[in-house]
Short mmCIF file of C-alpha atoms and ligand atoms in Angstrom, two decimals:
data_model
loop_
_atom_site.label_atom_id
_atom_site.label_comp_id
_atom_site.label_asym_id
_atom_site.label_seq_id
_atom_site.Cartn_x
_atom_site.Cartn_y
_atom_site.Cartn_z
CA UNK Z 192 -36.72 86.78 -9.45
CA UNK Z 193 -33.13 85.77 -8.80
CA UNK Z 194 -32.77 82.87 -6.39
CA UNK Z 195 -30.35 83.22 -3.53
CA UNK Z 196 -28.35 80.13 -4.53
CA UNK Z 197 -28.02 81.43 -8.09
CA UNK Z 198 -26.44 84.61 -6.87
CA UNK Z 199 -24.12 82.89 -4.42
CA UNK Z 200 -22.93 80.54 -7.13
CA UNK Z 201 -23.08 83.20 -9.80
CA UNK Z 202 -19.66 83.95 -11.18
CA UNK Z 203 -18.30 80.50 -10.35
CA UNK Z 204 -15.64 79.68 -12.91
CA UNK Z 205 -16.19 77.59 -16.00
CA UNK Z 206 -12.91 76.43 -17.54
CA UNK Z 207 -9.89 76.47 -15.17
CA UNK Z 208 -8.28 79.89 -14.78
CA UNK Z 209 -5.03 80.59 -13.01
CA UNK Z 210 -4.88 82.60 -9.80
CA UNK Z 211 -4.21 86.30 -10.50
CA UNK Z 212 -1.70 86.51 -7.65
CA UNK Z 213 1.72 87.06 -9.15
CA UNK Z 214 3.68 83.83 -9.48
CA UNK Z 215 0.90 81.62 -8.04
CA UNK Z 216 0.54 78.41 -10.07
CA UNK Z 217 -2.73 77.28 -8.46
CA UNK Z 218 -6.09 77.28 -10.19
CA UNK Z 219 -8.52 80.02 -9.22
CA UNK Z 220 -11.68 79.02 -7.34
CA UNK Z 221 -13.46 82.36 -7.52
CA UNK Z 222 -13.62 85.39 -9.75
CA UNK Z 223 -13.95 88.84 -8.24
CA UNK Z 224 -15.28 91.13 -10.98
CA UNK Z 225 -15.14 94.23 -8.76
CA UNK Z 226 -11.44 93.62 -8.19
CA UNK Z 227 -10.69 92.37 -11.70
CA UNK Z 228 -9.05 89.20 -10.34
CA UNK Z 229 -9.39 85.45 -9.87
CA UNK Z 230 -8.02 83.82 -6.74
CA UNK Z 231 -6.95 80.34 -5.67
CA UNK Z 232 -8.08 78.86 -2.38
CA UNK Z 233 -5.18 80.14 -0.32
CA UNK Z 234 -5.06 83.62 -1.78
CA UNK Z 235 -8.82 83.92 -1.50
CA UNK Z 236 -8.69 82.99 2.22
CA UNK Z 237 -5.84 85.46 2.77
CA UNK Z 238 -7.79 88.21 0.90
CA UNK Z 239 -10.84 87.73 3.10
CA UNK Z 240 -8.83 87.73 6.29
CA UNK Z 241 -6.86 90.82 5.33
CA UNK Z 242 -10.03 92.86 4.73
CA UNK Z 243 -11.71 91.69 7.96
CA UNK Z 244 -8.61 92.53 9.96
CA UNK Z 245 -8.53 95.96 8.33
CA UNK Z 246 -12.22 96.57 9.13
CA UNK Z 247 -11.61 95.57 12.72
CA UNK Z 248 -8.84 98.11 13.09
CA UNK Z 249 -10.84 100.77 11.29
CA UNK Z 250 -14.05 100.28 13.22
CA UNK Z 251 -12.64 99.52 16.69
CA UNK Z 252 -9.33 101.36 16.88
CA UNK Z 253 -9.68 101.70 20.64
CA UNK Z 254 -10.32 98.03 21.32
CA UNK Z 255 -7.45 97.64 23.78
CA UNK Z 256 -9.14 95.13 26.00
CA UNK Z 257 -12.47 94.17 27.59
CA UNK Z 258 -15.35 91.96 26.55
CA UNK Z 259 -16.29 91.67 22.91
CA UNK Z 260 -19.81 90.33 22.46
CA UNK Z 261 -20.50 88.62 19.13
CA UNK Z 262 -24.04 88.25 17.83
CA UNK Z 263 -24.15 84.63 16.63
CA UNK Z 264 -27.20 83.37 14.73
CA UNK Z 265 -25.72 80.11 13.46
CA UNK Z 266 -25.87 81.26 9.83
CA UNK Z 267 -22.79 81.62 7.60
CA UNK Z 268 -22.12 85.35 8.25
CA UNK Z 269 -21.99 85.35 12.03
CA UNK Z 270 -20.17 82.00 12.07
CA UNK Z 271 -17.37 83.34 9.80
CA UNK Z 272 -17.26 86.52 11.87
CA UNK Z 273 -16.88 84.66 15.18
CA UNK Z 274 -14.23 82.28 13.76
CA UNK Z 275 -12.19 85.24 12.45
CA UNK Z 276 -12.51 87.28 15.62
CA UNK Z 277 -11.27 84.32 17.63
CA UNK Z 278 -8.42 83.90 15.14
CA UNK Z 279 -7.41 87.54 15.38
CA UNK Z 280 -8.14 88.34 19.04
CA UNK Z 281 -8.52 84.98 20.79
CA UNK Z 282 -4.88 84.94 21.98
CA UNK Z 283 -5.12 88.37 23.58
CA UNK Z 284 -5.32 88.00 27.33
CA UNK Z 285 -7.02 91.31 27.81
CA UNK Z 286 -9.86 90.55 25.39
CA UNK Z 287 -12.72 88.21 26.24
CA UNK Z 288 -14.91 87.04 23.37
CA UNK Z 289 -18.37 85.65 24.02
CA UNK Z 290 -21.23 84.79 21.69
CA UNK Z 291 -24.88 85.84 22.13
CA UNK Z 292 -27.64 84.07 20.23
CA UNK Z 293 -31.19 85.36 20.16
CA UNK Z 294 -34.01 82.84 19.87
CA UNK Z 295 -36.93 84.71 18.26
CA UNK Z 296 -39.30 81.78 18.57
CA UNK Z 297 -39.61 80.71 14.94
CA UNK Z 298 -40.71 77.12 14.82
CA UNK Z 299 -38.89 74.79 12.45
CA UNK Z 300 -36.07 77.25 11.88
CA UNK Z 301 -34.36 78.71 14.89
CA UNK Z 302 -33.64 75.48 16.73
CA UNK Z 303 -31.45 74.28 13.83
CA UNK Z 304 -29.43 77.47 13.70
CA UNK Z 305 -28.99 77.46 17.47
CA UNK Z 306 -27.64 73.88 17.26
CA UNK Z 307 -25.01 75.06 14.73
CA UNK Z 308 -24.16 78.11 16.87
CA UNK Z 309 -23.66 75.86 19.90
CA UNK Z 310 -21.48 73.49 17.87
CA UNK Z 311 -19.25 76.36 16.70
CA UNK Z 312 -18.86 77.92 20.15
CA UNK Z 313 -17.93 74.54 21.60
CA UNK Z 314 -15.40 74.01 18.81
CA UNK Z 315 -13.86 77.42 19.46
CA UNK Z 316 -14.10 77.20 23.26
CA UNK Z 317 -16.21 80.36 23.52
CA UNK Z 318 -18.86 81.14 26.16
CA UNK Z 319 -22.33 81.04 24.57
CA UNK Z 320 -25.28 83.00 25.94
CA UNK Z 321 -28.78 82.43 24.55
CA UNK Z 322 -31.59 84.97 25.10
CA UNK Z 323 -35.15 84.37 23.96
CA UNK Z 324 -37.92 86.73 22.88
CA UNK Z 325 -40.23 84.66 25.05
CA UNK Z 326 -38.25 85.39 28.25
CA UNK Z 327 -37.35 88.95 27.37
CA UNK Z 328 -40.50 90.22 25.66
CA UNK Z 329 -43.16 87.66 26.53
CA UNK Z 330 -43.86 87.01 22.88
CA UNK Z 331 -42.38 85.12 19.91
CA UNK Z 332 -42.07 85.90 16.22
CA UNK Z 333 -44.62 83.17 15.42
CA UNK Z 334 -47.15 84.88 17.69
CA UNK Z 335 -46.36 88.35 16.28
CA UNK Z 336 -46.50 87.21 12.62
CA UNK Z 337 -49.90 85.62 13.24
CA UNK Z 338 -51.26 88.59 15.17
CA UNK Z 339 -50.27 91.19 12.56
CA UNK Z 340 -50.31 89.38 9.21
CA UNK Z 341 -50.14 92.57 7.16
CA UNK Z 342 -46.91 93.81 8.81
CA UNK Z 343 -43.60 92.46 7.45
CA UNK Z 344 -42.36 90.30 10.41
CA UNK Z 345 -38.75 91.49 9.88
CA UNK Z 346 -39.73 95.04 10.97
CA UNK Z 347 -40.58 94.05 14.54
CA UNK Z 348 -38.10 91.16 14.63
CA UNK Z 349 -35.18 93.44 13.73
CA UNK Z 350 -36.12 96.03 16.37
CA UNK Z 351 -36.70 93.43 19.07
CA UNK Z 352 -33.52 91.50 18.28
CA UNK Z 353 -31.43 94.67 18.29
CA UNK Z 354 -32.89 95.54 21.73
CA UNK Z 355 -32.34 92.05 23.18
CA UNK Z 356 -28.80 91.91 21.85
CA UNK Z 357 -27.98 95.37 23.13
CA UNK Z 358 -29.33 94.59 26.63
CA UNK Z 359 -27.49 91.27 26.75
CA UNK Z 360 -24.20 92.86 25.62
CA UNK Z 361 -24.63 95.67 28.12
CA UNK Z 362 -25.48 93.26 31.00
CA UNK Z 363 -22.39 91.25 30.17
CA UNK Z 364 -20.21 94.35 30.28
CA UNK Z 365 -19.26 94.29 26.60
CA UNK Z 366 -17.35 97.24 25.16
CA UNK Z 367 -18.39 96.36 21.61
CA UNK Z 368 -21.06 94.21 19.96
CA UNK Z 369 -19.97 92.59 16.70
CA UNK Z 370 -22.72 91.87 14.18
CA UNK Z 371 -22.36 89.72 11.06
CA UNK Z 372 -23.59 92.06 8.34
CA UNK Z 373 -21.77 91.48 5.08
CA UNK Z 374 -21.21 93.99 2.29
CA UNK Z 375 -24.47 93.06 0.54
CA UNK Z 376 -26.53 93.50 3.71
CA UNK Z 377 -25.04 96.91 4.47
CA UNK Z 378 -25.29 98.22 0.90
CA UNK Z 379 -28.97 97.13 0.87
CA UNK Z 380 -29.59 98.97 4.11
CA UNK Z 381 -27.96 102.16 2.84
CA UNK Z 382 -30.02 101.97 -0.36
CA UNK Z 383 -33.26 101.36 1.58
CA UNK Z 384 -32.66 104.27 3.95
CA UNK Z 385 -31.85 106.64 1.14
CA UNK Z 386 -34.74 105.63 -1.08
CA UNK Z 387 -37.18 105.83 1.85
CA UNK Z 388 -36.00 109.34 2.60
CA UNK Z 389 -34.51 108.40 5.98
CA UNK Z 390 -30.88 109.46 5.77
CA UNK Z 391 -30.62 109.82 9.58
CA UNK Z 392 -30.75 106.03 9.77
CA UNK Z 393 -27.34 105.91 8.10
CA UNK Z 394 -25.98 106.96 11.49
CA UNK Z 395 -27.95 104.40 13.46
CA UNK Z 396 -26.90 101.44 11.34
CA UNK Z 397 -23.79 99.37 12.15
CA UNK Z 398 -20.92 100.03 12.06
CA UNK Z 399 -21.57 102.82 14.52
CA UNK Z 400 -19.64 106.03 14.07
CA UNK Z 401 -20.67 107.69 17.28
CA UNK Z 402 -21.57 106.56 20.78
CA UNK Z 403 -25.22 106.79 21.80
CA UNK Z 404 -25.89 106.49 25.52
CA UNK Z 405 -26.96 103.00 26.72
CA UNK Z 406 -26.08 101.45 23.37
CA UNK Z 407 -23.11 99.15 23.12
CA UNK Z 408 -21.38 100.35 19.93
CA UNK Z 409 -21.82 97.83 17.16
CA UNK Z 410 -19.06 96.87 14.76
CA UNK Z 411 -19.50 94.93 11.50
CA UNK Z 412 -16.20 93.18 10.76
CA UNK Z 413 -17.52 91.65 7.50
CA UNK Z 414 -18.54 95.04 6.14
CA UNK Z 415 -16.29 94.77 3.10
CA UNK Z 416 -16.90 91.08 2.31
CA UNK Z 417 -19.57 90.27 -0.29
CA UNK Z 418 -22.13 87.61 0.65
CA UNK Z 419 -20.91 84.95 -1.76
CA UNK Z 420 -17.34 85.32 -0.45
CA UNK Z 421 -18.55 84.79 3.12
CA UNK Z 422 -20.36 81.67 1.98
CA UNK Z 423 -17.27 80.36 0.18
CA UNK Z 424 -14.99 81.14 3.11
CA UNK Z 425 -17.34 79.35 5.55
CA UNK Z 426 -17.40 76.32 3.24
CA UNK Z 427 -13.59 76.23 2.74
CA UNK Z 428 -13.02 76.47 6.49
CA UNK Z 429 -15.61 73.75 7.09
CA UNK Z 430 -17.40 75.89 9.66
CA UNK Z 431 -20.67 74.57 11.09
CA UNK Z 432 -23.49 76.80 9.90
CA UNK Z 433 -27.12 76.40 9.01
CA UNK Z 434 -28.18 76.95 5.37
CA UNK Z 435 -31.91 77.21 5.91
CA UNK Z 436 -33.80 80.46 5.45
CA UNK Z 437 -36.26 81.92 7.93
CA UNK Z 438 -39.86 81.19 6.81
CA UNK Z 439 -40.67 84.90 7.13
CA UNK Z 440 -37.82 86.05 4.92
CA UNK Z 441 -39.99 86.05 1.79
CA UNK Z 442 -42.13 88.76 3.41
CA UNK Z 443 -39.16 91.00 4.04
CA UNK Z 444 -39.37 94.48 2.54
CA UNK Z 445 -35.67 94.42 1.72
CA UNK Z 446 -35.99 91.64 -0.88
CA UNK Z 447 -36.61 94.11 -3.68
CA UNK Z 448 -33.47 96.06 -2.69
CA UNK Z 449 -31.47 92.81 -2.55
CA UNK Z 450 -32.45 91.86 -6.10
CA UNK Z 451 -31.93 95.36 -7.44
CA UNK Z 452 -28.47 95.42 -5.98
CA UNK Z 453 -27.60 92.05 -7.51
CA UNK Z 454 -28.57 93.40 -10.93
CA UNK Z 455 -26.63 96.63 -10.40
CA UNK Z 456 -23.56 94.74 -9.22
CA UNK Z 457 -23.75 92.42 -12.22
CA UNK Z 458 -23.97 95.35 -14.67
CA UNK Z 459 -21.58 97.64 -12.76
CA UNK Z 460 -19.12 95.66 -10.65
CA UNK Z 461 -18.15 97.63 -7.57
CA UNK Z 462 -21.57 99.18 -6.99
CA UNK Z 463 -21.84 97.83 -3.44
CA UNK Z 464 -18.46 99.31 -2.52
CA UNK Z 465 -19.49 102.67 -4.09
CA UNK Z 466 -22.70 102.68 -2.05
CA UNK Z 467 -20.72 102.18 1.17
CA UNK Z 468 -18.31 104.94 0.19
CA UNK Z 469 -21.33 107.19 -0.35
CA UNK Z 470 -22.46 106.39 3.17
CA UNK Z 471 -19.04 107.33 4.56
CA UNK Z 472 -19.18 110.70 2.79
CA UNK Z 473 -22.75 111.40 3.91
CA UNK Z 474 -21.92 110.51 7.49
CA UNK Z 475 -19.33 113.25 7.66
CA UNK Z 476 -22.07 115.76 6.95
CA UNK Z 477 -24.89 114.05 8.88
CA UNK Z 478 -23.10 113.33 12.15
CA UNK Z 479 -22.20 116.97 12.54
CA UNK Z 480 -25.72 118.20 11.89
CA UNK Z 481 -28.01 115.57 13.47
CA UNK Z 482 -28.69 115.51 17.24
CA UNK Z 483 -28.48 112.29 19.29
CA UNK Z 484 -31.22 110.08 17.90
CA UNK Z 485 -32.44 108.59 21.21
CA UNK Z 486 -32.52 111.59 23.46
CA UNK Z 487 -35.30 110.46 25.84
CA UNK Z 488 -36.45 107.34 27.71
CA UNK Z 489 -39.31 105.00 26.89
CA UNK Z 490 -42.19 105.51 29.31
CA UNK Z 491 -42.75 101.73 29.45
CA UNK Z 492 -39.37 100.02 29.55
CA UNK Z 493 -36.95 102.86 30.34
CA UNK Z 494 -34.71 102.14 27.37
CA UNK Z 495 -33.53 105.01 25.11
CA UNK Z 496 -36.31 106.27 22.86
CA UNK Z 497 -36.83 108.94 20.25
CA UNK Z 498 -40.41 109.60 21.42
CA UNK Z 499 -42.61 108.65 24.39
CA UNK Z 500 -42.28 104.96 23.69
CA UNK Z 501 -39.42 103.04 22.15
CA UNK Z 502 -40.02 101.15 18.89
CA UNK Z 503 -39.80 97.82 20.67
CA UNK Z 504 -42.65 98.67 23.05
CA UNK Z 505 -44.70 100.14 20.19
CA UNK Z 506 -44.46 96.85 18.28
CA UNK Z 507 -45.30 94.85 21.42
CA UNK Z 508 -48.33 97.04 21.98
CA UNK Z 509 -49.50 96.40 18.41
CA UNK Z 510 -49.22 92.65 18.90
CA UNK Z 511 -51.15 92.79 22.20
CA UNK Z 512 -53.87 94.90 20.61
CA UNK Z 513 -54.20 92.69 17.55
CA UNK Z 514 -54.50 89.45 19.49
CA UNK Z 515 -58.05 88.42 20.24
CA UNK Z 516 -59.00 88.45 23.96
CA UNK Z 517 -58.39 85.09 25.56
CA UNK Z 518 -55.86 84.07 22.91
CA UNK Z 519 -52.77 82.41 24.47
S1 SF4 D 672 -35.86 86.90 8.28
FE1 SF4 D 672 -37.03 88.49 9.35
S2 SF4 D 672 -38.35 87.38 10.78
FE2 SF4 D 672 -36.79 85.96 10.10
S3 SF4 D 672 -35.19 86.05 11.68
FE3 SF4 D 672 -34.62 87.51 10.05
S4 SF4 D 672 -35.50 89.47 10.70
FE4 SF4 D 672 -36.50 87.87 11.93
ZN1 ZN D 673 -3.04 81.91 -5.64
ZN1 ZN D 674 -39.84 100.63 25.60
#
């Protein structure tokens, strides 16, 4: 098993190497095997910012004003995303940026990340909205994980968080919801969806390519930045972020995809980019042939649903059923 830290540090340079940028005399701080280059601190920062700016234009070409909601967990990805969005759009009078943090109710973990998220929003002067599973769903991840021990907690957590974020962004009048998925996250998701035989999910995942009613379109500005580059950028910019990992992460079904992708990328640099290009090509075919995925309404909560009940209510029902009568 490859440890997360090993991968993030993997590829760090041994003996000093010069920056690959023409004429730059500075030592490189990172190697980028997929690009065949080594970059110094300044050129690395510029390289990250250039790609994020490009993604922003590509994914939200019509963002001419309005409220941009940013999902902020307090981890490195969403912190880098928020800092860059403020850098690129913060001066625009017609754009309002606000951060939304979801508290899933995970003891010993979430309070630390929320503290970092609050610190960052205060530093950047951004409005910070916090929504909790407890208020919104009358449950917490600790309760759900205990009630259904044989279900990977991330399955319900992901569905619930998406729902809470979407409702919050919609209530706040946001025209877009920015989420902090990096290149590794997205390539893993594409691989998972394909290997599970669920290609229609390639449309539902961020960045959204078509508007579904009642869903605030999600953009993923870090879509072309690998995880270890996000980490390095956050460190170089001295951004406040929490390093700890959710206690339920080890039970996540995607771990095997994460490790497989690390091995593939090591053997074949550029694999993650190729996977994302494959998604782009498949989307051209899929979006023309697949109907809207949430055509109906959930009979319980009224949110968009593919069947009688939405996935959020189905998970809540499972938790209620599994909990012993009289349990708090
Ligand atoms: S690791 Fe899983 S359970 Fe923990 S916050 Fe993320 S999605 Fe939720
Ligand atoms: Zn340089
Ligand atoms: Zn529902």
